[in-house]
Coordinates of C-alpha atoms and ligand atoms in Angstrom, one line a residue:
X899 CA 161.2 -55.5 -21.0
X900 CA 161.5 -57.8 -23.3
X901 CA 163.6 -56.1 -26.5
X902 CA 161.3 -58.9 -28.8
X903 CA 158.3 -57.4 -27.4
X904 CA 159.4 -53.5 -27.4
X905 CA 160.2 -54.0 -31.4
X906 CA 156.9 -55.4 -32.1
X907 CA 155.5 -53.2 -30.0
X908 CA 157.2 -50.3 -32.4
X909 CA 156.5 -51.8 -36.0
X910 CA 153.2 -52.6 -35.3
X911 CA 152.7 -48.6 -34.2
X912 CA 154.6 -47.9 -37.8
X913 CA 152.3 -50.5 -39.4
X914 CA 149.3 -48.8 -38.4
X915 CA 150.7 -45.3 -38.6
X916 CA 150.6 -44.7 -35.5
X917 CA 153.5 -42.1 -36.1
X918 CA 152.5 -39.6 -33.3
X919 CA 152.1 -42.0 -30.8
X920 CA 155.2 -44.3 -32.1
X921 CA 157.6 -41.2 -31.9
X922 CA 156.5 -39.8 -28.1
X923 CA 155.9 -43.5 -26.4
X924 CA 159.4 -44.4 -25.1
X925 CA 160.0 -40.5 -23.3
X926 CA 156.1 -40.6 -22.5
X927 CA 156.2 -44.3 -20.7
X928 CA 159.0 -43.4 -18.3
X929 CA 157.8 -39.8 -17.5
X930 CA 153.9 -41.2 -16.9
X931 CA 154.9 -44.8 -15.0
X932 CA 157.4 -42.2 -12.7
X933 CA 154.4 -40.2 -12.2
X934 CA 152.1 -43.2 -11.1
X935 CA 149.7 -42.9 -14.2
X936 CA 147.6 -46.0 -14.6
X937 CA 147.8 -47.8 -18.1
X938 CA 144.6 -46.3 -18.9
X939 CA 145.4 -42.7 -18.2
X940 CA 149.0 -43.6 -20.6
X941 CA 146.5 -45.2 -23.1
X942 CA 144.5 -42.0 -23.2
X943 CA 146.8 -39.5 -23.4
X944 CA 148.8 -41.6 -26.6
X945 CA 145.3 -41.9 -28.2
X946 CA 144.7 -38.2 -27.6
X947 CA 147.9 -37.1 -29.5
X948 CA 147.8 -39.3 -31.8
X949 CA 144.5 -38.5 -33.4
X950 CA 145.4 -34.2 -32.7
X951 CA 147.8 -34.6 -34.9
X952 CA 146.1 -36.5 -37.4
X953 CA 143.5 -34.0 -37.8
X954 CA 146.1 -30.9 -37.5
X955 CA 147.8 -32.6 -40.4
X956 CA 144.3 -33.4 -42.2
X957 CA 143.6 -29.4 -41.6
X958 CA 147.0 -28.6 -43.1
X959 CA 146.5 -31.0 -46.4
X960 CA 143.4 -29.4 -46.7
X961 CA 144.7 -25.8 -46.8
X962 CA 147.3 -26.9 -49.2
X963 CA 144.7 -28.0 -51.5
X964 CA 142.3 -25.0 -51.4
X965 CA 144.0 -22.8 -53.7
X966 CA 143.6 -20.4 -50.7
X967 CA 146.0 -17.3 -51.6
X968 CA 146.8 -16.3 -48.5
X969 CA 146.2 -17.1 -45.1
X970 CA 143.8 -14.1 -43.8
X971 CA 142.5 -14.9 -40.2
X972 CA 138.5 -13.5 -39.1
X973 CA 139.8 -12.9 -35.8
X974 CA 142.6 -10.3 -36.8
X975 CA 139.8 -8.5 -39.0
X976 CA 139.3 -5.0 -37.5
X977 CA 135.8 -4.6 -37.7
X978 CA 136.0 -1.0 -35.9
X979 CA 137.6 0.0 -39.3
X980 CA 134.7 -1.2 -41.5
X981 CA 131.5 -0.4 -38.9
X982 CA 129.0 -1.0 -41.7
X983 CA 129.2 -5.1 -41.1
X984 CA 127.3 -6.2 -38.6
X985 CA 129.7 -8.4 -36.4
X986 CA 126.8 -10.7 -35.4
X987 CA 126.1 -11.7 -39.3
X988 CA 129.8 -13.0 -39.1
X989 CA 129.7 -14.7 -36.1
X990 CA 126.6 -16.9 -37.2
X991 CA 128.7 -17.4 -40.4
X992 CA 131.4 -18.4 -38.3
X993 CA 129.5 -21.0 -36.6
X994 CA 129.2 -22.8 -40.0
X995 CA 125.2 -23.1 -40.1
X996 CA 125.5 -21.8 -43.3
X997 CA 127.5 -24.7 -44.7
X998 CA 125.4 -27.4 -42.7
X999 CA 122.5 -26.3 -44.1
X1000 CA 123.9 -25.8 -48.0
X1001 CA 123.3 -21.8 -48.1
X1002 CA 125.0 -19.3 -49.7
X1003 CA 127.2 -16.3 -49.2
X1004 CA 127.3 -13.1 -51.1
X1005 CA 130.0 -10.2 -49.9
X1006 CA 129.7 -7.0 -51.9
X1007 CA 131.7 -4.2 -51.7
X1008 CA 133.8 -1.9 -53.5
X1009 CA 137.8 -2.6 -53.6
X1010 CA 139.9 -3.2 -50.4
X1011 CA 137.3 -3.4 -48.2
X1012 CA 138.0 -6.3 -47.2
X1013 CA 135.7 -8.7 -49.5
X1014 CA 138.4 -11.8 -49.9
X1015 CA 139.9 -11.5 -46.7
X1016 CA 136.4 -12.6 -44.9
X1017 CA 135.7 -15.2 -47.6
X1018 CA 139.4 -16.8 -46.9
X1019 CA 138.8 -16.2 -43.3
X1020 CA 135.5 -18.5 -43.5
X1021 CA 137.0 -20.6 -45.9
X1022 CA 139.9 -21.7 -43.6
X1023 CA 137.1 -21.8 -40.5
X1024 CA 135.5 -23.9 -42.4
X1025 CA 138.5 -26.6 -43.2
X1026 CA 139.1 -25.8 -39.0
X1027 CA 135.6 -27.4 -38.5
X1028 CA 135.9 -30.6 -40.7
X1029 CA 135.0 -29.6 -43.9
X1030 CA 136.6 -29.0 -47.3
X1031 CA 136.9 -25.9 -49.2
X1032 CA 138.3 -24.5 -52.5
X1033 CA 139.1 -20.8 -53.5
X1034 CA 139.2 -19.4 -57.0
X1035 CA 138.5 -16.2 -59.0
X1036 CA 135.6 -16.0 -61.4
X1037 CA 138.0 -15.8 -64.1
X1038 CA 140.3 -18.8 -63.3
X1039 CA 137.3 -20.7 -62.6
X1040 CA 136.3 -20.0 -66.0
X1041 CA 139.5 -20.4 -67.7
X1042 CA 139.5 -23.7 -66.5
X1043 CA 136.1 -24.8 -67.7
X1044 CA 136.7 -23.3 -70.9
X1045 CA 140.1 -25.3 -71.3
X1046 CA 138.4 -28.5 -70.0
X1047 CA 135.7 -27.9 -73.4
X1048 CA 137.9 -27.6 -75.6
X1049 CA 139.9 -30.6 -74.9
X1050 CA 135.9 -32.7 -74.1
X1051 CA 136.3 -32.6 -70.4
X1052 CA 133.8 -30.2 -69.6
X1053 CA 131.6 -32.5 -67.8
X1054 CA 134.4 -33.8 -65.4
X1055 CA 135.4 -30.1 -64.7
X1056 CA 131.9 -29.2 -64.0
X1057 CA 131.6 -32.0 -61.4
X1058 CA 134.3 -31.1 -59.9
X1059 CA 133.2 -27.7 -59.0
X1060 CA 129.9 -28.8 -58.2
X1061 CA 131.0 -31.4 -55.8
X1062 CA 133.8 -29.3 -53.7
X1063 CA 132.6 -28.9 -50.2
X1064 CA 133.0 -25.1 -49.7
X1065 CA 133.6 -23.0 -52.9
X1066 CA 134.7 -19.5 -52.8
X1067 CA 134.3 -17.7 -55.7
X1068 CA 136.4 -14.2 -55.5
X1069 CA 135.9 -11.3 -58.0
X1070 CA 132.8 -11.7 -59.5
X1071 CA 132.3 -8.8 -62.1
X1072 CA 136.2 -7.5 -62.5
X1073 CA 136.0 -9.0 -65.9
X1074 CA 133.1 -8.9 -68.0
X1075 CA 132.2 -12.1 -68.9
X1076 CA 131.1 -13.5 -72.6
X1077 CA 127.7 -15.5 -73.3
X1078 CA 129.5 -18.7 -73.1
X1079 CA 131.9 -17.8 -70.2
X1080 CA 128.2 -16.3 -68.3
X1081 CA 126.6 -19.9 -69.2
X1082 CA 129.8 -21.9 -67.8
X1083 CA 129.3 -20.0 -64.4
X1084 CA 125.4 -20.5 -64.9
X1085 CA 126.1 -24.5 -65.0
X1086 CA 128.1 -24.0 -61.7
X1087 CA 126.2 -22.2 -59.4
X1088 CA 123.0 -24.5 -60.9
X1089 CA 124.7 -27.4 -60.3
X1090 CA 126.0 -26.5 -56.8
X1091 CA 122.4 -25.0 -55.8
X1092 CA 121.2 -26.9 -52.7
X1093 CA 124.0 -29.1 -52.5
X1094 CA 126.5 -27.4 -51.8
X1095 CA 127.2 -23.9 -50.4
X1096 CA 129.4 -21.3 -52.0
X1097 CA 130.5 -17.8 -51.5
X1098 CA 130.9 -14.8 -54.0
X1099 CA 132.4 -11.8 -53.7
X1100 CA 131.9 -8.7 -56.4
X1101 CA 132.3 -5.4 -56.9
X1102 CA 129.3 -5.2 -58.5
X1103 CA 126.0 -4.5 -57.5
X1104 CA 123.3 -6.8 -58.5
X1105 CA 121.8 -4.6 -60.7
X1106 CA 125.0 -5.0 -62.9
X1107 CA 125.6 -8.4 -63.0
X1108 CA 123.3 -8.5 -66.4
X1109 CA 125.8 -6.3 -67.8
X1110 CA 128.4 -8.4 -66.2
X1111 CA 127.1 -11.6 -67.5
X1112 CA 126.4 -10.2 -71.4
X1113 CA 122.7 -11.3 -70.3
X1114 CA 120.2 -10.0 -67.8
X1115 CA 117.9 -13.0 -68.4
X1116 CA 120.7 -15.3 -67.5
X1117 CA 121.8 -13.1 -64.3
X1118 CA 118.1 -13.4 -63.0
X1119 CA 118.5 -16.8 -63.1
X1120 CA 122.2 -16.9 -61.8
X1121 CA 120.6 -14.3 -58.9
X1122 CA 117.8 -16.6 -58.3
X1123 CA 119.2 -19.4 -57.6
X1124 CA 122.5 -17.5 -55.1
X1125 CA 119.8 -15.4 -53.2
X1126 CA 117.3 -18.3 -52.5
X1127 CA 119.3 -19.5 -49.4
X1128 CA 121.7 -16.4 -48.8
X1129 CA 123.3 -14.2 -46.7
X1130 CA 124.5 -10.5 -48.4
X1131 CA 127.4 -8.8 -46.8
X1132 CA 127.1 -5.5 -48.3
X1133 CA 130.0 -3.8 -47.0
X1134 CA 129.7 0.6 -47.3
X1135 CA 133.5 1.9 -46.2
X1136 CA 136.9 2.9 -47.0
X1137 CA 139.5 0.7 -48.4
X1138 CA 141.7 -0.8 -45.8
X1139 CA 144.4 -0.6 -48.6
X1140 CA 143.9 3.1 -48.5
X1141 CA 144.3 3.2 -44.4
X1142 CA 147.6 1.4 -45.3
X1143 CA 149.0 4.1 -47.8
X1144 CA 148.3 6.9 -45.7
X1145 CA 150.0 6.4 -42.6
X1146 CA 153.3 7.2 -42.5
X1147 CA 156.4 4.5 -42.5
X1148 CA 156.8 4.1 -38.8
X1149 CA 153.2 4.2 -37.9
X1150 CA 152.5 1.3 -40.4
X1151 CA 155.7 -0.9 -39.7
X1152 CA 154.4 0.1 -35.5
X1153 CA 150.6 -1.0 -36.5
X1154 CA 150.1 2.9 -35.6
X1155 CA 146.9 5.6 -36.0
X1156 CA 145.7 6.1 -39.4
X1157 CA 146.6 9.3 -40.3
X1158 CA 143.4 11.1 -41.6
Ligands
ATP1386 N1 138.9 -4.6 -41.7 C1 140.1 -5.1 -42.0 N2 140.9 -5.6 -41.0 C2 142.1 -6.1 -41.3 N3 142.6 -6.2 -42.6 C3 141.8 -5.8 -43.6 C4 140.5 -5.3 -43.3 N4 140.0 -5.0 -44.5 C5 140.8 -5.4 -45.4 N5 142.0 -5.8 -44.9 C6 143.2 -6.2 -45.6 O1 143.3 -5.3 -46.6 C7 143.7 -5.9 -47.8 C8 142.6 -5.8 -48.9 O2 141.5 -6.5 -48.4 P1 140.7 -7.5 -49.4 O3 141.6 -8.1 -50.4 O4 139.9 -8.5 -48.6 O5 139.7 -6.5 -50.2 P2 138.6 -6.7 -51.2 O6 137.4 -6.2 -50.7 O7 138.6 -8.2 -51.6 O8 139.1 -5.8 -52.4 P3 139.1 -6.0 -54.0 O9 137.7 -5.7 -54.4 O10 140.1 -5.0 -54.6 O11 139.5 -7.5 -54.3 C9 144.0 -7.4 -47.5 O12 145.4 -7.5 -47.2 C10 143.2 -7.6 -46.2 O13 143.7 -8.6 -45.4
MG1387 MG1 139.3 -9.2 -53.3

């Protein structure tokens, strides 16, 4: 081949950041045209990893970005330990429906049972299938508003929550919240209802959140607007924390039987 040609051939692949298919041509060519592939079978197969690993490094950027603590999985939940969630509410979750169509998610239950790891697990799902998503505590989300007022950028802020893709909000209810803190988190779930789904977990039952929001007019209306298009998780069980503290040293580090 003409060395002209294979240069071009190589810089043109940079210039269009082709990077995938740039690094894997030269071994792919001589393995495929030893193998009898036809040039549209080689063209294919470059394409093919080429745009994989754009999208695995799209999915990766995007995790970055979410704020996502930790990295929980849905599929290494152990739903025999917590028998009081109905496995086929999560797997219609899991098929995203529920961001398609704008809804929103509400997981209740008291601690360690398992609240955050299913809202991360759907969250990461959801950046899987295409979308975006951010994570955040109640109170982080707050203290961020509240530092974006006082230096006149409450608006920006606002719109930023409003517009994220998929937002997670964790912890609803661990800290009371003030009138004005309440009213920040009014504006956000207002602004995000219908256009854009989010899911909150709490502690709380909804009975409490006027207590938790210093105002029960303001929680109807918060409530009103979360429930409209919603699905509850109301989780009833044991903390898995709990499970983990009472097995002994070599059953936990062996993934053994809880020791009851
Ligand atoms: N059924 C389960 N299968 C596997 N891991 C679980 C399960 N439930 C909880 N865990 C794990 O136990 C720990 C506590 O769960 P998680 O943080 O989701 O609880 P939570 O309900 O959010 O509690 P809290 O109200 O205290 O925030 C996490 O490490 C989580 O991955
Ligand atoms: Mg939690």
């Amino acid at each position: 081949m003409d060395s002209a040609v294979y240069e071009r051939v190589h810089s043109n692949m940079v210039t269009l950041k082709l990077d995938t298919m740039e690094s894997i041509v030269d071994s792919y060519l001589e393995s495929a045209l030893s193998e009898g592939k036809s040039f549209i079978e080689i063209l294919d197969y470059l394409i093919t990893q080429e745009i994989n690993n754009k999208k695995a490094s799209i999915i990766e950027y995007r995790l970055m970005l979410s704020g996502i603590p930790a990295r929980k999985r849905l599929d290494d939940f152990d739903y025999s330990f917590q028998p009081s969630i109905d496995q086929n509410v999560i797997r219609d979750l899991r098929s995203l429906r529920f961001i398609h169509n704008c809804e929103n998610v509400v997981l209740l239950g008291p601690s360690g049972v398992g609240k955050t790891h299913i809202a991360i697990g759907l969250a990461i799902d959801a950046i899987n299938g295409g979308f975006s998503a951010h994570f955040t505590t109640a109170n982080s989300m707050i203290e961020k508003l509240r530092m974006a007022a006082n230096k006149d950028r409450l608006d920006r802020c606002l719109a930023s929550y409003a517009r994220c893709g998929l937002l997670v909000i964790d912890e609803i209810g661990y800290l009371p919240l003030d009138r004005k803190a309440a009213n920040l988190f009014f504006q956000v779930v207002s602004q995000r209802y219908e256009k854009n789904p989010t899911i909150f977990t709490s502690n709380k039952a909804f009975s409490d959140w006027g207590e938790i929001l210093s105002d029960s007019v303001l929680a109807a209306a918060v409530l009103d607007r979360i429930l409209h298009h919603c699905t509850v998780v109301n989780i009833k069980g044991e903390s898995y924390r709990l499970k983990k503290r009472r097995m002994t040293p070599q059953q936990s580090s062996a993934g053994g039987q809880c020791k009851v």
